[in-house]
XYZ file of N, CA and C in Angstrom:
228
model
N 7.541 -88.183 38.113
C 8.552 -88.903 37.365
C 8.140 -90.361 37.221
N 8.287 -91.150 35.597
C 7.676 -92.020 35.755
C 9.107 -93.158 36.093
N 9.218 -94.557 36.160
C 9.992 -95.187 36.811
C 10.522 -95.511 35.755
N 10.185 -95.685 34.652
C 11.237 -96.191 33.347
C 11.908 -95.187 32.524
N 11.672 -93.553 33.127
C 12.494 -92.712 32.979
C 13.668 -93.130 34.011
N 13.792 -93.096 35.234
C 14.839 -93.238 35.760
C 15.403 -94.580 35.673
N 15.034 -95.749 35.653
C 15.924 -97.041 34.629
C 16.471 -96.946 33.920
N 16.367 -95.712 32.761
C 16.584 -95.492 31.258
C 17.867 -94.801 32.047
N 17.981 -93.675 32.910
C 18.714 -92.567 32.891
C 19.916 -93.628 34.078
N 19.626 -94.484 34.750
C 20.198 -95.769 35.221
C 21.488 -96.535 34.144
N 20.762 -97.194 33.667
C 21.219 -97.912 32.701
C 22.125 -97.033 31.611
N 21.424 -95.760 31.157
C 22.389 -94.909 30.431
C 23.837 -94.367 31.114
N 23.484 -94.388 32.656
C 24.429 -93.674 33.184
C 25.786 -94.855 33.607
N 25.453 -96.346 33.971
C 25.965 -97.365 33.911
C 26.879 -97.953 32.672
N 25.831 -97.454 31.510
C 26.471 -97.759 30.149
C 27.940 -96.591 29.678
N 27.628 -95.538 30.469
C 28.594 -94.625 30.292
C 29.884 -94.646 30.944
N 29.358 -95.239 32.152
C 30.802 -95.438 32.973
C 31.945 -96.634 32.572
N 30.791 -97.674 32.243
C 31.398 -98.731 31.772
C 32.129 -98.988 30.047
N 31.639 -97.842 29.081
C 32.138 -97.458 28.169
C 33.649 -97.240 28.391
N 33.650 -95.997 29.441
C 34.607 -94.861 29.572
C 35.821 -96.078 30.523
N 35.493 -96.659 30.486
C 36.253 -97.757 31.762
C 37.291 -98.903 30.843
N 36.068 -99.302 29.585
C 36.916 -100.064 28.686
C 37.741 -99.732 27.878
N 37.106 -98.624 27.444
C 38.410 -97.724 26.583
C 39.168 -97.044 27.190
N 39.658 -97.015 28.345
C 41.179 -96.689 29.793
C 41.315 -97.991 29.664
N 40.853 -99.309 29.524
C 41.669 -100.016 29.832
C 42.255 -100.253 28.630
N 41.444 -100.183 27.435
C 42.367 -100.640 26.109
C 43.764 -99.402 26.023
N 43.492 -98.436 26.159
C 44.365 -97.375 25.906
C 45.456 -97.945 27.174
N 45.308 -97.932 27.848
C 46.682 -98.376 29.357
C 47.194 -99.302 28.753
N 46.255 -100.670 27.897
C 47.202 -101.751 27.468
C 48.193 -101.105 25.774
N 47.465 -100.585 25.207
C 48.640 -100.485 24.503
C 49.490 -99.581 24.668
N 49.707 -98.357 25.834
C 50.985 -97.527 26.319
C 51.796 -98.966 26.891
N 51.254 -99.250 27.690
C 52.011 -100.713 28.582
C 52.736 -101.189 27.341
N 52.231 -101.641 26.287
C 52.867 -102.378 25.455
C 54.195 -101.839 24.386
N 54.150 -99.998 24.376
C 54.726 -100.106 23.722
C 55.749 -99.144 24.713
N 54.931 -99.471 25.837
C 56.356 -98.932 27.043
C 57.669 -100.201 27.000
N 56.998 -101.086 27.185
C 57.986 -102.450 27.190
C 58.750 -102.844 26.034
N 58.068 -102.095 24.343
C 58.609 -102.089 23.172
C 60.160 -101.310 23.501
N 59.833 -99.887 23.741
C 60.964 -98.948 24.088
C 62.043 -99.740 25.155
N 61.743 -100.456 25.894
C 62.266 -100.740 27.521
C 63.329 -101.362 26.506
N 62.902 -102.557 25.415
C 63.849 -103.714 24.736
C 64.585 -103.123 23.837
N 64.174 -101.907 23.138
C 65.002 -101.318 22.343
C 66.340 -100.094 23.064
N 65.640 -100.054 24.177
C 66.645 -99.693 25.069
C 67.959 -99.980 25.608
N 67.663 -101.843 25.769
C 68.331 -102.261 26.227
C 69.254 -102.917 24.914
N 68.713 -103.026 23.935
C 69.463 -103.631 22.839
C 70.229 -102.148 22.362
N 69.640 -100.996 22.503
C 71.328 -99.756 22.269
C 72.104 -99.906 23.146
N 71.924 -100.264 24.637
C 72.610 -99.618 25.808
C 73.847 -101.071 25.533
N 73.365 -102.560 24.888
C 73.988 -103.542 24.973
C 75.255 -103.128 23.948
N 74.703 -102.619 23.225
C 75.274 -102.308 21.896
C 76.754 -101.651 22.154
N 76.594 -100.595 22.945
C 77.038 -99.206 23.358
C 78.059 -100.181 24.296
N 78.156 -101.110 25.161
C 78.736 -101.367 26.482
C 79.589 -102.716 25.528
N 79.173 -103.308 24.349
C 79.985 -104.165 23.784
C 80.891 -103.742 22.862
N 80.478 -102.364 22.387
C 81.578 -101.578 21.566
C 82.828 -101.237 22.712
N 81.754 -100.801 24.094
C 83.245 -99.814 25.151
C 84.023 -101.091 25.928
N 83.392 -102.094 25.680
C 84.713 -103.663 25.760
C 85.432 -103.686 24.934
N 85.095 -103.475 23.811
C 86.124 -103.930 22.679
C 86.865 -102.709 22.491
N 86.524 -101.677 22.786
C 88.247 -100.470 22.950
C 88.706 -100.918 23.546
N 88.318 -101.401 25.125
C 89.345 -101.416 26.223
C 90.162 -102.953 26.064
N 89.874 -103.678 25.111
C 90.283 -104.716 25.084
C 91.657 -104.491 24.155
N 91.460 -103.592 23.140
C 92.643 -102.920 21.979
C 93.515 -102.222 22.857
N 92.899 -101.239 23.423
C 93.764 -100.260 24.390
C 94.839 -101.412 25.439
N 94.076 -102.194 25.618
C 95.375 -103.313 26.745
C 95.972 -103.910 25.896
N 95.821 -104.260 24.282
C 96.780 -104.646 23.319
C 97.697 -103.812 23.215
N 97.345 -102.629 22.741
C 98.146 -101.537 22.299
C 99.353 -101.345 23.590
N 98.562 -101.271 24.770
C 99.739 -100.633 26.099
C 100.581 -102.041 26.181
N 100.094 -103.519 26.161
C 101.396 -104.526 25.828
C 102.422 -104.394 24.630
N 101.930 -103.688 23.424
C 102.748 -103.622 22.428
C 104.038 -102.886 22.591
N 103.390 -101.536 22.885
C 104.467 -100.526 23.736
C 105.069 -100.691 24.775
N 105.335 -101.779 25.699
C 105.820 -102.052 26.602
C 107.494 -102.526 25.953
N 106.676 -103.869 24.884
C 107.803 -104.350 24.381
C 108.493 -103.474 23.911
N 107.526 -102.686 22.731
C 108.478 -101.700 22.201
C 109.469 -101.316 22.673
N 109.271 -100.178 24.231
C 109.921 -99.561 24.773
C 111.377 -100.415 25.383
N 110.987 -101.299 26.050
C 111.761 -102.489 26.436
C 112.814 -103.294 25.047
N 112.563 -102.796 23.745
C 113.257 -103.183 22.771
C 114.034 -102.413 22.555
N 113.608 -100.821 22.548
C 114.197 -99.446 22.477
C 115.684 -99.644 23.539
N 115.243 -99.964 25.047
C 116.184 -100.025 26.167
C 117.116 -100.637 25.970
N 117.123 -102.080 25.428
C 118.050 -102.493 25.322
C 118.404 -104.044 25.202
């Protein structure tokens, strides 16, 4: 075996790992990125969702003061 066969098969085998290494890392960064995309759109439905279920419960305590009077007008 001559020695610049195994340099060659060195260097090829170095070049391969380090290929396979950069493209996992590009691929991890853009899941990462569009994990954190989802995370914000997440949180902008869930905000959404929890500012609508304030504003029933805010009507619903209108509504049960209205009927209070009501009832209390009904009485007498």
């Amino acid at each position: 075996m001559d020695w610049t066969e195994i340099i060659t098969a060195v260097i090829a085998a170095v070049a391969a790992v380090g290929g396979s290494a950069l493209v996992q890392s590009k691929a991890t960064a853009v899941l990462q990125a569009k994990f954190e995309a989802l995370k914000e759109e997440d949180i902008a439905t869930l905000s959404g969702r929890v500012d609508k279920h304030n504003q029933l419960q805010e009507r619903v305590l209108k509504n049960e003061c209205k009927i209070e009077e009501l009832e209390k007008e009904i009485r007498g």
